[in-house]
Amino acid sequence: MNETQTMHLAMINSYNLLTNKATMDDIIESDIIVFGHNPDVPIDEEYFQLIIEYFRDHEMYEICAELTVAYKNMFKGDYKSSHECECDHPVIKGYSKNMRCISCDGKIKRR
């Protein structure tokens, strides 16, 4: 396994742990015991946001959405990324001055 694969699997393990899709025991019993964060200490908001951004950068938007829900539940706040939407077909839920794409959570602005 190369470094890129190891990093990605570490982030997947963190995603699975943070969204309760797997327990620490499940991951420890597997052959791939790497994480994108230190699971022995509570994750802080900034590092949680970095994990969300990792998956956004890889266009894995379903994972971003699940992590965003977990973030809101953990920190009782609303994670708002600072990037602009670059989706070819942005999806919007409602109209406002600060519209965001549902797919990538990016700001929708007229260029």
CSV table of C-alpha atoms in Angstrom, one decimal:
chain,number,residue,atom,x,y,z
A,1,MET,CA,0.0,0.0,0.0
A,2,ASN,CA,1.4,3.4,-0.9
A,3,GLU,CA,1.4,6.6,1.1
A,4,THR,CA,-1.7,8.1,-0.7
A,5,GLN,CA,-3.7,4.9,-0.1
A,6,THR,CA,-2.6,4.8,3.6
A,7,MET,CA,-3.7,8.4,4.1
A,8,HIS,CA,-7.1,7.8,2.4
A,9,LEU,CA,-7.7,4.7,4.5
A,10,ALA,CA,-6.8,6.6,7.6
A,11,MET,CA,-9.4,9.3,6.7
A,12,ILE,CA,-12.0,6.5,5.9
A,13,ASN,CA,-11.3,5.0,9.3
A,14,SER,CA,-11.8,8.4,11.0
A,15,TYR,CA,-15.0,8.9,9.0
A,16,ASN,CA,-16.3,5.5,10.1
A,17,LEU,CA,-15.4,6.1,13.7
A,18,LEU,CA,-16.8,9.7,13.8
A,19,THR,CA,-20.1,8.7,12.2
A,20,ASN,CA,-20.5,5.6,14.3
A,21,LYS,CA,-20.3,3.3,11.2
A,22,ALA,CA,-17.6,1.3,13.0
A,23,THR,CA,-16.3,1.0,16.5
A,24,MET,CA,-12.7,1.3,17.6
A,25,ASP,CA,-12.8,-2.5,18.2
A,26,ASP,CA,-14.0,-3.1,14.6
A,27,ILE,CA,-11.1,-1.1,13.2
A,28,ILE,CA,-8.5,-2.5,15.6
A,29,GLU,CA,-9.5,-6.1,14.5
A,30,SER,CA,-9.0,-5.2,10.9
A,31,ASP,CA,-5.7,-5.2,9.0
A,32,ILE,CA,-5.7,-1.4,8.6
A,33,ILE,CA,-5.3,0.4,11.9
A,34,VAL,CA,-4.6,4.0,10.8
A,35,PHE,CA,-6.6,7.1,11.5
A,36,GLY,CA,-6.7,10.7,10.2
A,37,HIS,CA,-7.0,11.9,13.8
A,38,ASN,CA,-5.9,10.7,17.2
A,39,PRO,CA,-8.8,8.5,18.4
A,40,ASP,CA,-7.4,8.4,21.9
A,41,VAL,CA,-8.3,12.1,22.6
A,42,PRO,CA,-11.5,14.0,21.7
A,43,ILE,CA,-11.3,15.5,18.3
A,44,ASP,CA,-11.3,19.3,18.2
A,45,GLU,CA,-13.5,21.4,15.8
A,46,GLU,CA,-10.7,22.5,13.6
A,47,TYR,CA,-9.4,19.0,12.9
A,48,PHE,CA,-12.9,17.7,12.4
A,49,GLN,CA,-13.3,20.5,9.7
A,50,LEU,CA,-10.1,19.4,8.1
A,51,ILE,CA,-11.4,15.9,7.7
A,52,ILE,CA,-14.6,17.2,6.1
A,53,GLU,CA,-12.5,19.3,3.7
A,54,TYR,CA,-10.4,16.3,2.8
A,55,PHE,CA,-13.5,14.5,1.5
A,56,ARG,CA,-14.9,17.7,-0.1
A,57,ASP,CA,-11.6,18.0,-2.0
A,58,HIS,CA,-12.0,14.4,-3.2
A,59,GLU,CA,-15.6,15.2,-4.2
A,60,MET,CA,-17.0,12.6,-1.8
A,61,TYR,CA,-20.0,14.7,-1.0
A,62,GLU,CA,-22.1,12.0,0.7
A,63,ILE,CA,-19.3,11.4,3.2
A,64,CYS,CA,-19.1,15.2,3.7
A,65,ALA,CA,-22.8,15.4,4.4
A,66,GLU,CA,-22.6,12.6,7.0
A,67,LEU,CA,-19.6,14.2,8.6
A,68,THR,CA,-21.3,17.5,8.7
A,69,VAL,CA,-24.3,16.0,10.6
A,70,ALA,CA,-21.8,14.3,13.0
A,71,TYR,CA,-20.0,17.7,13.4
A,72,LYS,CA,-23.3,19.5,14.3
A,73,ASN,CA,-24.2,16.8,16.8
A,74,MET,CA,-20.8,16.8,18.4
A,75,PHE,CA,-20.2,20.6,18.6
A,76,LYS,CA,-23.8,21.8,18.6
A,77,GLY,CA,-22.9,24.2,15.8
A,78,ASP,CA,-23.3,24.6,12.1
A,79,TYR,CA,-20.2,23.8,10.0
A,80,LYS,CA,-20.0,26.2,7.1
A,81,SER,CA,-17.1,25.7,4.7
A,82,SER,CA,-15.5,28.8,3.3
A,83,HIS,CA,-15.2,27.6,-0.3
A,84,GLU,CA,-17.3,28.6,-3.3
A,85,CYS,CA,-19.3,26.0,-5.1
A,86,GLU,CA,-17.6,24.6,-8.1
A,87,CYS,CA,-20.2,22.0,-9.0
A,88,ASP,CA,-21.3,22.0,-12.6
A,89,HIS,CA,-24.9,21.6,-11.5
A,90,PRO,CA,-25.3,23.2,-8.0
A,91,VAL,CA,-28.2,22.1,-5.9
A,92,ILE,CA,-30.1,24.6,-3.8
A,93,LYS,CA,-32.7,24.1,-1.2
A,94,GLY,CA,-33.9,27.7,-0.8
A,95,TYR,CA,-33.2,31.2,-1.8
A,96,SER,CA,-31.3,33.7,0.4
A,97,LYS,CA,-28.5,36.2,0.3
A,98,ASN,CA,-26.0,33.5,1.4
A,99,MET,CA,-27.1,30.5,-0.7
A,100,ARG,CA,-25.1,27.3,-0.4
A,101,CYS,CA,-25.0,24.2,-2.6
A,102,ILE,CA,-26.4,21.2,-0.9
A,103,SER,CA,-24.0,18.9,-2.7
A,104,CYS,CA,-20.7,20.5,-1.6
A,105,ASP,CA,-21.8,23.1,1.0
A,106,GLY,CA,-20.0,25.7,-1.0
A,107,LYS,CA,-21.2,29.3,-1.4
A,108,ILE,CA,-23.2,30.0,-4.5
A,109,LYS,CA,-22.1,33.4,-6.0
A,110,ARG,CA,-22.6,35.0,-9.3
A,111,ARG,CA,-19.2,35.5,-10.9
